[in-house]
């Protein structure tokens, strides 16, 4: 069974940092590209960041570029999102999602999300 | 930036057909995926590559894509279909993934 489990969320002050983790099981992690997607309270889905299988290709949404860093450890079946200079507008539920081998493949499995709240 | 526009809400009586549109510039040239999200739950894909269904998704869910509009159709709507629905594409010109604005489906 494919599973994705996020952790690392919490309450942080503006300007602070957090590192989110997503541990996966039930599939060969190194064969899949991965995304982080977030959802602010009462709002829609917003793509955050993409990482290719070998970390050769990395993309960010304009809203987080320069502040967030995505990474992965294929040996540990883990995906990460390092978030710096956090702002109130970064408050959201953060999901990791499995994408296929191609950029335009669907997000076929999602975790349950980890909540990030940025407030003074 | 590339924008995908959906109607905020669609209301449909049980047993009827719901159609949710997703508008985007030349979206017909892209692969469109659709997700269902029920309250308090993670999204679940219901249609991928415009019109294919993942295993386990009922045949009542179908999709089409042409020109500037993609459409998710839910036939014989049931109370359990009440949810938010999002379209999504990969925009290669900007190397960005884009989600639609989302549509809340209400079963009357």
Coordinates of N, CA and C in Angstrom, one line a residue:
Chain A
X1 N 0.8 -1.2 0.0 CA 0.0 0.0 0.0 C 0.9 1.3 0.0
X2 N 0.6 2.2 -0.9 CA 1.3 3.4 -1.0 C 0.9 4.3 0.2
X3 N 1.9 4.8 0.9 CA 1.7 5.7 2.0 C 2.7 6.9 2.0
X4 N 2.2 8.1 2.3 CA 3.0 9.3 2.4 C 2.6 9.9 3.7
X5 N 3.6 10.2 4.6 CA 3.3 10.7 5.9 C 4.1 11.9 6.1
X6 N 3.5 13.1 6.2 CA 4.1 14.3 6.5 C 4.3 14.6 8.0
X7 N 5.3 15.4 8.3 CA 5.5 15.8 9.7 C 6.3 17.1 9.7
X8 N 6.5 17.7 10.9 CA 7.3 18.8 11.0 C 6.6 20.2 11.1
X9 N 5.3 20.2 10.8 CA 4.6 21.4 10.9 C 4.5 21.9 12.3
X10 N 4.0 23.1 12.5 CA 3.8 23.7 13.8 C 3.5 25.2 13.8
X11 N 3.7 25.8 14.9 CA 3.4 27.2 15.1 C 4.8 27.9 15.1
X12 N 4.9 29.0 14.3 CA 6.2 29.7 14.1 C 5.9 31.2 13.9
X13 N 6.8 32.0 14.4 CA 6.7 33.4 14.3 C 7.1 33.9 12.9
X14 N 6.6 35.0 12.4 CA 7.0 35.5 11.1 C 8.5 35.7 11.1
X15 N 9.1 35.3 10.0 CA 10.6 35.4 9.9 C 11.2 34.1 10.3
X16 N 10.5 33.2 10.9 CA 11.1 31.9 11.4 C 11.2 30.9 10.4
X17 N 11.7 29.7 10.8 CA 12.0 28.6 9.9 C 11.3 27.3 10.4
X18 N 11.1 26.4 9.4 CA 10.6 25.1 9.7 C 11.1 24.1 8.6
X19 N 11.2 22.9 9.0 CA 11.6 21.9 8.0 C 10.5 20.8 8.0
X20 N 9.8 20.6 6.9 CA 8.8 19.6 6.8 C 9.4 18.3 6.2
X21 N 8.9 17.2 6.6 CA 9.4 15.9 6.1 C 8.2 15.1 5.6
X22 N 8.5 14.3 4.6 CA 7.5 13.3 4.1 C 8.1 12.0 3.9
X23 N 7.7 11.0 4.7 CA 8.3 9.7 4.6 C 7.3 8.8 3.8
X24 N 7.8 8.1 2.8 CA 6.9 7.3 2.0 C 7.2 5.8 2.1
X25 N 6.3 5.0 1.7 CA 6.4 3.6 1.7 C 5.5 3.0 0.7
X26 N 5.7 1.7 0.4 CA 4.8 1.0 -0.5 C 5.1 1.2 -2.0
X27 N 6.2 1.9 -2.4 CA 6.6 2.1 -3.8 C 8.1 2.5 -3.8
X28 N 8.7 2.4 -5.0 CA 10.1 2.7 -5.2 C 10.2 4.2 -5.3
X29 N 10.5 4.9 -4.2 CA 10.6 6.3 -4.1 C 11.4 6.9 -5.1
X30 N 12.6 6.3 -5.4 CA 13.6 6.9 -6.3 C 13.1 7.0 -7.8
X31 N 12.0 6.3 -8.1 CA 11.5 6.3 -9.4 C 10.4 7.4 -9.7
X32 N 10.1 8.1 -8.7 CA 8.9 9.1 -8.8 C 9.4 10.5 -8.5
X33 N 8.9 11.4 -9.3 CA 9.0 12.8 -8.9 C 8.0 13.2 -7.9
X34 N 8.3 14.2 -7.1 CA 7.4 14.6 -6.0 C 7.1 16.1 -6.0
X35 N 6.0 16.4 -5.4 CA 5.6 17.8 -5.2 C 5.2 18.1 -3.8
X36 N 5.3 19.3 -3.4 CA 4.7 19.9 -2.2 C 3.5 20.8 -2.7
X37 N 2.4 20.6 -2.1 CA 1.2 21.4 -2.4 C 0.6 21.9 -1.1
X38 N 0.2 23.1 -1.1 CA -0.4 23.6 0.2 C -1.8 24.2 0.0
X39 N -2.5 24.3 1.1 CA -3.9 24.8 1.1 C -4.1 25.6 2.3
X40 N -4.2 26.9 2.1 CA -4.5 27.9 3.1 C -6.0 27.6 3.6
X41 N -6.2 28.0 4.9 CA -7.6 27.8 5.4 C -8.7 28.3 4.6
X42 N -9.6 27.4 4.2 CA -10.7 27.8 3.4 C -10.4 28.2 1.9
X43 N -9.2 27.9 1.5 CA -8.8 28.2 0.1 C -8.5 27.0 -0.7
X44 N -8.1 27.2 -1.9 CA -7.9 26.1 -2.9 C -6.5 25.6 -2.8
X45 N -6.2 24.7 -3.6 CA -4.8 24.0 -3.7 C -3.9 25.0 -4.4
X46 N -2.6 25.0 -3.8 CA -1.6 25.8 -4.4 C -0.3 25.0 -4.5
X47 N 0.2 24.8 -5.7 CA 1.5 24.1 -5.9 C 2.6 24.9 -5.3
X48 N 3.5 24.2 -4.6 CA 4.6 24.9 -3.9 C 6.0 24.6 -4.6
X49 N 6.3 23.3 -4.8 CA 7.6 23.0 -5.2 C 7.6 21.6 -5.8
X50 N 8.6 21.4 -6.8 CA 8.7 20.1 -7.5 C 10.2 19.6 -7.4
X51 N 10.4 18.3 -7.3 CA 11.7 17.8 -7.4 C 11.7 16.5 -8.2
X52 N 12.7 16.4 -9.1 CA 12.8 15.2 -10.0 C 13.4 14.1 -9.2
X53 N 13.4 12.9 -9.8 CA 13.8 11.7 -9.2 C 15.2 11.8 -8.6
X54 N 16.2 12.4 -9.3 CA 17.6 12.4 -8.8 C 17.9 13.8 -8.3
X55 N 16.9 14.7 -8.1 CA 17.1 16.0 -7.6 C 17.8 16.9 -8.7
X56 N 17.8 16.5 -9.9 CA 18.5 17.3 -11.0 C 17.6 18.5 -11.4
X57 N 16.3 18.3 -11.3 CA 15.4 19.4 -11.6 C 14.5 19.8 -10.4
X58 N 14.5 21.1 -10.1 CA 13.8 21.6 -9.0 C 13.1 22.9 -9.4
X59 N 11.9 23.0 -9.1 CA 11.1 24.2 -9.4 C 10.3 24.7 -8.2
X60 N 10.1 26.0 -8.2 CA 9.3 26.6 -7.1 C 8.2 27.5 -7.6
X61 N 7.2 27.6 -6.9 CA 6.2 28.7 -7.1 C 6.8 30.0 -6.8
X62 N 6.4 31.0 -7.5 CA 7.0 32.4 -7.4 C 6.8 32.9 -5.9
X63 N 5.7 32.4 -5.3 CA 5.4 32.9 -3.9 C 6.4 32.4 -2.9
X64 N 7.2 31.4 -3.2 CA 8.1 30.8 -2.2 C 9.5 30.8 -2.7
X65 N 9.8 31.1 -3.9 CA 11.1 31.1 -4.5 C 12.1 32.0 -3.7
X66 N 13.2 31.4 -3.4 CA 14.2 32.2 -2.6 C 14.1 32.0 -1.1
X67 N 12.9 31.5 -0.6 CA 12.7 31.3 0.8 C 12.6 29.8 1.2
X68 N 12.1 29.0 0.3 CA 11.9 27.5 0.5 C 12.9 26.7 -0.3
X69 N 13.3 25.6 0.2 CA 14.2 24.7 -0.5 C 13.6 23.3 -0.4
X70 N 13.5 22.6 -1.5 CA 13.0 21.3 -1.5 C 14.2 20.3 -1.7
X71 N 14.1 19.2 -1.1 CA 15.2 18.2 -1.2 C 14.6 16.8 -1.0
X72 N 15.4 15.8 -1.3 CA 15.0 14.4 -1.1 C 16.2 13.5 -0.7
X73 N 15.9 12.5 0.0 CA 16.9 11.5 0.3 C 16.3 10.1 -0.2
X74 N 16.7 9.6 -1.3 CA 16.2 8.4 -1.8 C 16.5 7.2 -1.0
X75 N 17.6 7.2 -0.3 CA 18.0 6.1 0.6 C 17.1 6.0 1.8
X76 N 16.6 7.2 2.2 CA 15.7 7.2 3.4 C 14.2 7.3 3.0
X77 N 13.9 7.2 1.7 CA 12.5 7.3 1.2 C 11.9 8.6 1.8
X78 N 12.6 9.7 1.7 CA 12.1 10.9 2.4 C 12.2 12.1 1.5
X79 N 11.2 13.0 1.6 CA 11.1 14.3 0.9 C 11.1 15.4 2.0
X80 N 11.7 16.5 1.7 CA 11.8 17.6 2.7 C 11.4 18.9 2.0
X81 N 11.0 19.8 2.9 CA 10.8 21.2 2.5 C 11.3 22.1 3.6
X82 N 12.4 22.8 3.3 CA 13.0 23.7 4.3 C 12.4 25.1 4.0
X83 N 11.8 25.6 5.0 CA 11.0 26.9 4.8 C 11.7 28.0 5.7
X84 N 12.2 29.0 5.1 CA 12.8 30.1 5.8 C 12.0 31.4 5.6
X85 N 12.2 32.4 6.4 CA 11.6 33.7 6.2 C 10.1 33.6 6.1
X86 N 9.5 32.8 7.0 CA 8.1 32.5 6.9 C 7.2 33.7 7.1
X87 N 6.1 33.8 6.4 CA 5.2 34.9 6.5 C 3.8 34.4 6.9
X88 N 2.9 35.3 7.3 CA 1.6 34.9 7.7 C 0.9 34.2 6.5
X89 N 1.2 34.6 5.3 CA 0.5 34.0 4.1 C 1.0 32.6 3.8
X90 N 2.0 32.2 4.5 CA 2.5 30.8 4.3 C 1.7 29.8 5.2
X91 N 0.8 30.3 6.0 CA -0.1 29.5 6.9 C -0.9 28.6 6.0
X92 N -0.8 27.3 6.2 CA -1.5 26.4 5.3 C -1.3 25.0 5.8
X93 N -2.1 24.1 5.2 CA -1.9 22.6 5.4 C -1.0 22.2 4.2
X94 N 0.2 21.6 4.5 CA 1.1 21.3 3.4 C 1.1 19.8 3.2
X95 N 0.8 19.5 1.9 CA 0.7 18.1 1.4 C 2.0 17.7 0.6
X96 N 2.5 16.5 0.8 CA 3.4 16.0 -0.2 C 2.6 15.1 -1.1
X97 N 2.9 15.0 -2.4 CA 2.2 14.3 -3.4 C 3.1 13.6 -4.3
X98 N 2.8 12.4 -4.7 CA 3.6 11.6 -5.6 C 3.1 12.0 -7.1
X99 N 4.1 12.3 -7.9 CA 3.8 12.5 -9.3 C 4.4 11.3 -10.1
X100 N 4.1 11.1 -11.3 CA 4.7 10.0 -12.1 C 6.1 10.3 -12.5
X101 N 6.5 9.7 -13.6 CA 7.9 9.9 -14.0 C 8.0 11.1 -15.0
X102 N 6.8 11.6 -15.5 CA 6.8 12.7 -16.4 C 6.2 14.0 -15.7
X103 N 6.7 15.1 -16.2 CA 6.2 16.4 -15.6 C 4.7 16.5 -15.6
X104 N 4.0 16.0 -16.6 CA 2.6 16.2 -16.7 C 1.8 15.0 -16.3
X105 N 2.4 14.1 -15.5 CA 1.7 13.0 -14.9 C 0.8 13.6 -13.7
X106 N -0.2 12.9 -13.3 CA -1.0 13.3 -12.2 C -0.4 13.1 -10.9
X107 N -0.9 13.8 -9.9 CA -0.6 13.6 -8.5 C -1.5 12.4 -8.0
X108 N -0.9 11.2 -8.1 CA -1.8 10.0 -7.9 C -1.9 9.6 -6.4
X109 N -1.0 10.0 -5.6 CA -1.1 9.7 -4.1 C -0.7 10.9 -3.3
X110 N -1.4 11.2 -2.3 CA -1.2 12.4 -1.4 C -1.1 11.9 0.0
X111 N -0.3 12.7 0.8 CA -0.3 12.4 2.3 C -1.5 13.1 2.9
X112 N -1.6 13.1 4.2 CA -2.7 13.7 4.9 C -2.4 15.2 5.3
X113 N -1.2 15.6 5.1 CA -0.8 17.0 5.3 C -0.3 17.2 6.7
X114 N 0.5 18.3 6.8 CA 1.0 18.8 8.1 C 0.7 20.3 8.1
X115 N 0.2 20.8 9.3 CA -0.2 22.2 9.4 C 0.9 23.1 9.8
X116 N 1.0 24.2 9.0 CA 2.0 25.2 9.4 C 1.2 26.5 9.7
X117 N 1.5 27.1 10.8 CA 0.8 28.3 11.2 C 1.8 29.3 11.5
X118 N 1.8 30.5 10.8 CA 2.8 31.5 11.0 C 2.0 32.7 11.7
X119 N 2.4 33.0 12.9 CA 1.7 34.1 13.6 C 2.6 34.6 14.7
X120 N 2.4 35.9 15.0 CA 3.2 36.5 16.1 C 2.5 36.3 17.4
Chain B
X1 N 1.5 34.6 -15.8 CA 1.3 33.3 -15.2 C 0.1 32.6 -15.8
X2 N 0.1 31.3 -15.8 CA -1.0 30.6 -16.4 C -2.1 30.4 -15.4
X3 N -3.4 30.7 -15.8 CA -4.5 30.6 -14.8 C -5.6 29.6 -15.3
X4 N -6.1 28.8 -14.4 CA -7.2 27.9 -14.7 C -8.4 28.4 -13.9
X5 N -9.5 28.7 -14.6 CA -10.7 29.3 -14.0 C -11.8 28.2 -14.0
X6 N -12.3 28.0 -12.8 CA -13.5 27.2 -12.6 C -14.6 28.0 -12.0
X7 N -15.8 27.5 -12.2 CA -17.0 28.2 -11.5 C -16.9 27.9 -10.0
X8 N -17.1 28.8 -9.1 CA -17.0 28.6 -7.7 C -17.9 27.5 -7.2
X9 N -19.1 27.3 -7.8 CA -20.0 26.3 -7.3 C -20.9 25.8 -8.4
X10 N -21.3 24.6 -8.2 CA -22.3 23.9 -9.1 C -23.3 23.1 -8.2
X11 N -24.5 23.3 -8.4 CA -25.6 22.6 -7.7 C -26.3 21.7 -8.6
X12 N -26.6 20.5 -8.1 CA -27.2 19.5 -8.9 C -28.1 18.6 -8.1
X13 N -29.2 18.2 -8.6 CA -30.1 17.3 -7.9 C -29.6 15.8 -8.0
X14 N -29.9 15.0 -7.0 CA -29.5 13.6 -7.1 C -30.0 12.9 -8.3
X15 N -29.1 12.2 -9.0 CA -29.5 11.5 -10.2 C -29.3 12.2 -11.5
X16 N -29.0 13.5 -11.3 CA -28.8 14.3 -12.5 C -27.3 14.4 -12.8
X17 N -26.9 15.2 -13.8 CA -25.5 15.3 -14.3 C -24.9 16.6 -13.9
X18 N -23.7 16.6 -13.3 CA -23.0 17.8 -13.0 C -21.8 17.9 -14.0
X19 N -21.7 19.1 -14.5 CA -20.6 19.4 -15.4 C -19.8 20.6 -14.8
X20 N -18.5 20.4 -14.6 CA -17.6 21.4 -14.0 C -16.5 21.7 -15.1
X21 N -16.5 23.0 -15.4 CA -15.6 23.5 -16.5 C -14.3 24.0 -15.9
X22 N -13.2 24.0 -16.7 CA -11.9 24.5 -16.3 C -11.4 25.2 -17.5
X23 N -11.3 26.5 -17.4 CA -10.9 27.3 -18.6 C -9.5 27.8 -18.5
X24 N -8.7 27.6 -19.6 CA -7.3 28.1 -19.6 C -6.9 28.2 -21.1
X25 N -6.0 29.1 -21.3 CA -5.5 29.4 -22.6 C -4.9 28.1 -23.3
X26 N -5.6 27.7 -24.4 CA -5.1 26.5 -25.1 C -5.0 25.3 -24.2
X27 N -5.9 25.1 -23.3 CA -5.8 24.0 -22.4 C -5.9 22.7 -23.1
X28 N -6.5 22.7 -24.3 CA -6.7 21.5 -25.1 C -5.4 20.9 -25.5
X29 N -4.3 21.6 -25.4 CA -3.0 21.1 -25.8 C -2.3 20.5 -24.6
X30 N -2.9 20.5 -23.4 CA -2.2 20.0 -22.2 C -3.0 18.8 -21.7
X31 N -2.3 18.1 -20.8 CA -3.0 17.0 -20.1 C -3.6 17.5 -18.8
X32 N -4.9 17.3 -18.7 CA -5.6 17.9 -17.5 C -6.0 16.7 -16.6
X33 N -5.8 17.0 -15.3 CA -6.1 16.0 -14.3 C -7.1 16.7 -13.3
X34 N -8.0 15.9 -12.7 CA -9.0 16.3 -11.9 C -8.9 15.6 -10.5
X35 N -9.2 16.4 -9.5 CA -9.1 15.9 -8.1 C -10.4 16.2 -7.3
X36 N -10.8 15.3 -6.5 CA -11.9 15.5 -5.6 C -11.4 15.6 -4.2
X37 N -11.9 16.6 -3.5 CA -11.5 16.8 -2.1 C -12.7 17.0 -1.2
X38 N -12.9 16.0 -0.3 CA -14.0 16.1 0.7 C -13.5 16.8 1.9
X39 N -14.4 17.4 2.7 CA -14.0 18.2 3.9 C -13.1 17.3 4.8
X40 N -11.9 17.9 5.2 CA -11.0 17.3 6.1 C -10.2 16.2 5.5
X41 N -10.2 16.0 4.2 CA -9.5 14.9 3.6 C -8.5 15.5 2.5
X42 N -7.5 14.6 2.2 CA -6.6 15.0 1.2 C -7.3 14.8 -0.2
X43 N -6.8 15.5 -1.2 CA -7.4 15.3 -2.6 C -7.2 13.9 -3.1
X44 N -8.1 13.5 -4.0 CA -8.0 12.2 -4.6 C -8.2 12.4 -6.1
X45 N -7.4 11.8 -6.9 CA -7.5 12.0 -8.3 C -8.8 11.2 -8.8
X46 N -9.6 11.8 -9.7 CA -10.7 11.1 -10.2 C -10.7 11.0 -11.7
X47 N -9.9 11.8 -12.4 CA -9.7 11.7 -13.8 C -8.3 12.2 -14.1
X48 N -7.6 11.5 -15.0 CA -6.2 11.9 -15.4 C -6.1 11.9 -16.9
X49 N -5.1 12.6 -17.4 CA -4.9 12.7 -18.8 C -6.2 13.0 -19.6
X50 N -6.9 14.0 -19.2 CA -8.1 14.5 -19.8 C -9.3 13.6 -19.5
X51 N -9.2 12.3 -19.7 CA -10.4 11.5 -19.7 C -10.2 10.1 -19.1
X52 N -9.1 9.7 -18.6 CA -8.9 8.4 -18.0 C -9.2 8.4 -16.6
X53 N -9.7 7.2 -16.1 CA -10.1 7.1 -14.7 C -9.1 6.1 -14.0
X54 N -8.7 6.6 -12.8 CA -7.9 5.6 -12.0 C -8.7 4.4 -11.6
X55 N -8.1 3.3 -11.2 CA -8.8 2.2 -10.7 C -9.5 2.6 -9.5
X56 N -10.8 2.1 -9.3 CA -11.6 2.4 -8.2 C -12.5 3.6 -8.3
X57 N -12.3 4.4 -9.3 CA -13.2 5.5 -9.6 C -14.3 5.1 -10.5
X58 N -15.6 5.4 -10.0 CA -16.7 4.9 -10.8 C -16.8 5.5 -12.2
X59 N -17.4 4.8 -13.1 CA -17.5 5.2 -14.5 C -18.4 6.4 -14.6
X60 N -19.1 6.8 -13.5 CA -19.9 8.0 -13.6 C -19.0 9.3 -13.7
X61 N -17.7 9.2 -13.5 CA -16.8 10.3 -13.6 C -16.2 10.2 -15.0
X62 N -16.3 11.3 -15.8 CA -15.6 11.3 -17.1 C -15.1 12.7 -17.4
X63 N -14.2 12.8 -18.3 CA -13.6 14.1 -18.6 C -13.4 14.3 -20.1
X64 N -13.3 15.6 -20.5 CA -13.0 15.9 -21.9 C -12.2 17.2 -21.9
X65 N -11.6 17.4 -23.0 CA -10.7 18.6 -23.1 C -10.5 19.0 -24.5
X66 N -10.8 20.3 -24.8 CA -10.7 20.8 -26.2 C -10.6 22.3 -26.1
X67 N -9.8 22.9 -27.0 CA -9.8 24.3 -27.1 C -9.3 25.0 -25.9
X68 N -10.1 25.8 -25.3 CA -9.8 26.5 -24.1 C -10.5 26.0 -22.8
X69 N -11.2 24.9 -23.0 CA -12.0 24.4 -21.9 C -11.9 22.9 -21.7
X70 N -11.6 22.5 -20.4 CA -11.7 21.1 -20.0 C -12.9 20.9 -19.2
X71 N -13.5 19.7 -19.2 CA -14.8 19.5 -18.5 C -14.7 18.2 -17.7
X72 N -15.1 18.2 -16.5 CA -15.4 17.0 -15.7 C -16.9 16.8 -15.6
X73 N -17.3 15.6 -16.0 CA -18.7 15.3 -15.9 C -19.0 14.2 -14.9
X74 N -19.9 14.5 -14.0 CA -20.3 13.5 -13.0 C -21.8 13.1 -13.4
X75 N -22.0 11.9 -13.8 CA -23.3 11.4 -14.2 C -24.0 10.8 -13.0
X76 N -25.3 10.8 -13.0 CA -26.1 10.2 -11.9 C -25.5 10.5 -10.5
X77 N -25.5 11.8 -10.3 CA -24.9 12.4 -9.0 C -25.5 11.8 -7.8
X78 N -24.7 11.5 -6.8 CA -25.1 11.0 -5.5 C -24.6 11.9 -4.4
X79 N -25.2 11.8 -3.2 CA -24.9 12.6 -2.1 C -23.4 12.5 -1.8
X80 N -22.8 11.3 -2.0 CA -21.4 11.1 -1.7 C -20.4 11.9 -2.7
X81 N -21.0 12.4 -3.7 CA -20.1 13.2 -4.7 C -20.0 14.6 -4.3
X82 N -20.7 15.0 -3.2 CA -20.5 16.4 -2.7 C -19.1 16.6 -2.2
X83 N -18.4 17.6 -2.8 CA -17.0 17.8 -2.6 C -16.5 19.0 -3.3
X84 N -15.3 19.4 -3.1 CA -14.6 20.4 -3.9 C -13.8 19.6 -5.0
X85 N -13.8 20.2 -6.2 CA -13.2 19.6 -7.4 C -12.2 20.6 -8.0
X86 N -11.0 20.1 -8.3 CA -9.9 20.9 -8.8 C -9.4 20.3 -10.1
X87 N -9.2 21.2 -11.1 CA -8.4 20.7 -12.3 C -6.9 21.1 -12.1
X88 N -6.1 20.5 -12.9 CA -4.6 20.8 -12.7 C -3.9 20.4 -14.0
X89 N -2.9 21.3 -14.4 CA -2.0 21.0 -15.5 C -0.6 21.3 -15.2
X90 N 0.3 20.8 -16.0 CA 1.7 21.2 -16.0 C 1.9 22.3 -17.1
X91 N 2.4 23.5 -16.7 CA 2.6 24.5 -17.6 C 4.1 24.6 -17.9
X92 N 4.5 24.0 -19.1 CA 5.9 23.8 -19.4 C 6.6 25.1 -19.6
X93 N 5.9 26.1 -20.1 CA 6.6 27.4 -20.4 C 7.1 28.1 -19.2
X94 N 6.5 27.8 -18.0 CA 7.0 28.4 -16.8 C 7.5 27.4 -15.8
X95 N 7.5 26.1 -16.2 CA 8.0 25.1 -15.3 C 7.2 25.1 -14.0
X96 N 5.9 25.3 -14.1 CA 5.0 25.4 -12.9 C 3.9 24.5 -13.0
X97 N 3.5 23.9 -11.9 CA 2.2 23.2 -11.8 C 1.1 24.2 -11.5
X98 N -0.1 24.1 -12.1 CA -1.2 25.0 -11.9 C -2.4 24.2 -11.5
X99 N -3.0 24.7 -10.4 CA -4.3 24.1 -10.0 C -5.4 25.1 -10.4
X100 N -6.6 24.6 -10.7 CA -7.7 25.5 -10.9 C -8.2 26.1 -9.6
X101 N -9.1 27.0 -9.8 CA -9.6 27.8 -8.6 C -10.5 27.0 -7.7
X102 N -11.0 25.8 -8.2 CA -11.8 24.9 -7.4 C -13.3 25.2 -7.6
X103 N -14.1 24.1 -7.6 CA -15.5 24.2 -7.7 C -16.2 23.3 -6.6
X104 N -17.1 24.0 -5.8 CA -17.8 23.2 -4.8 C -19.1 22.6 -5.4
X105 N -19.2 21.3 -5.4 CA -20.4 20.7 -5.9 C -21.3 20.4 -4.7
X106 N -22.5 20.9 -4.9 CA -23.6 20.7 -3.9 C -24.7 19.8 -4.4
X107 N -25.0 18.8 -3.7 CA -26.1 17.9 -4.2 C -27.4 18.3 -3.4
X108 N -28.3 18.8 -4.1 CA -29.5 19.4 -3.6 C -30.4 18.4 -2.8

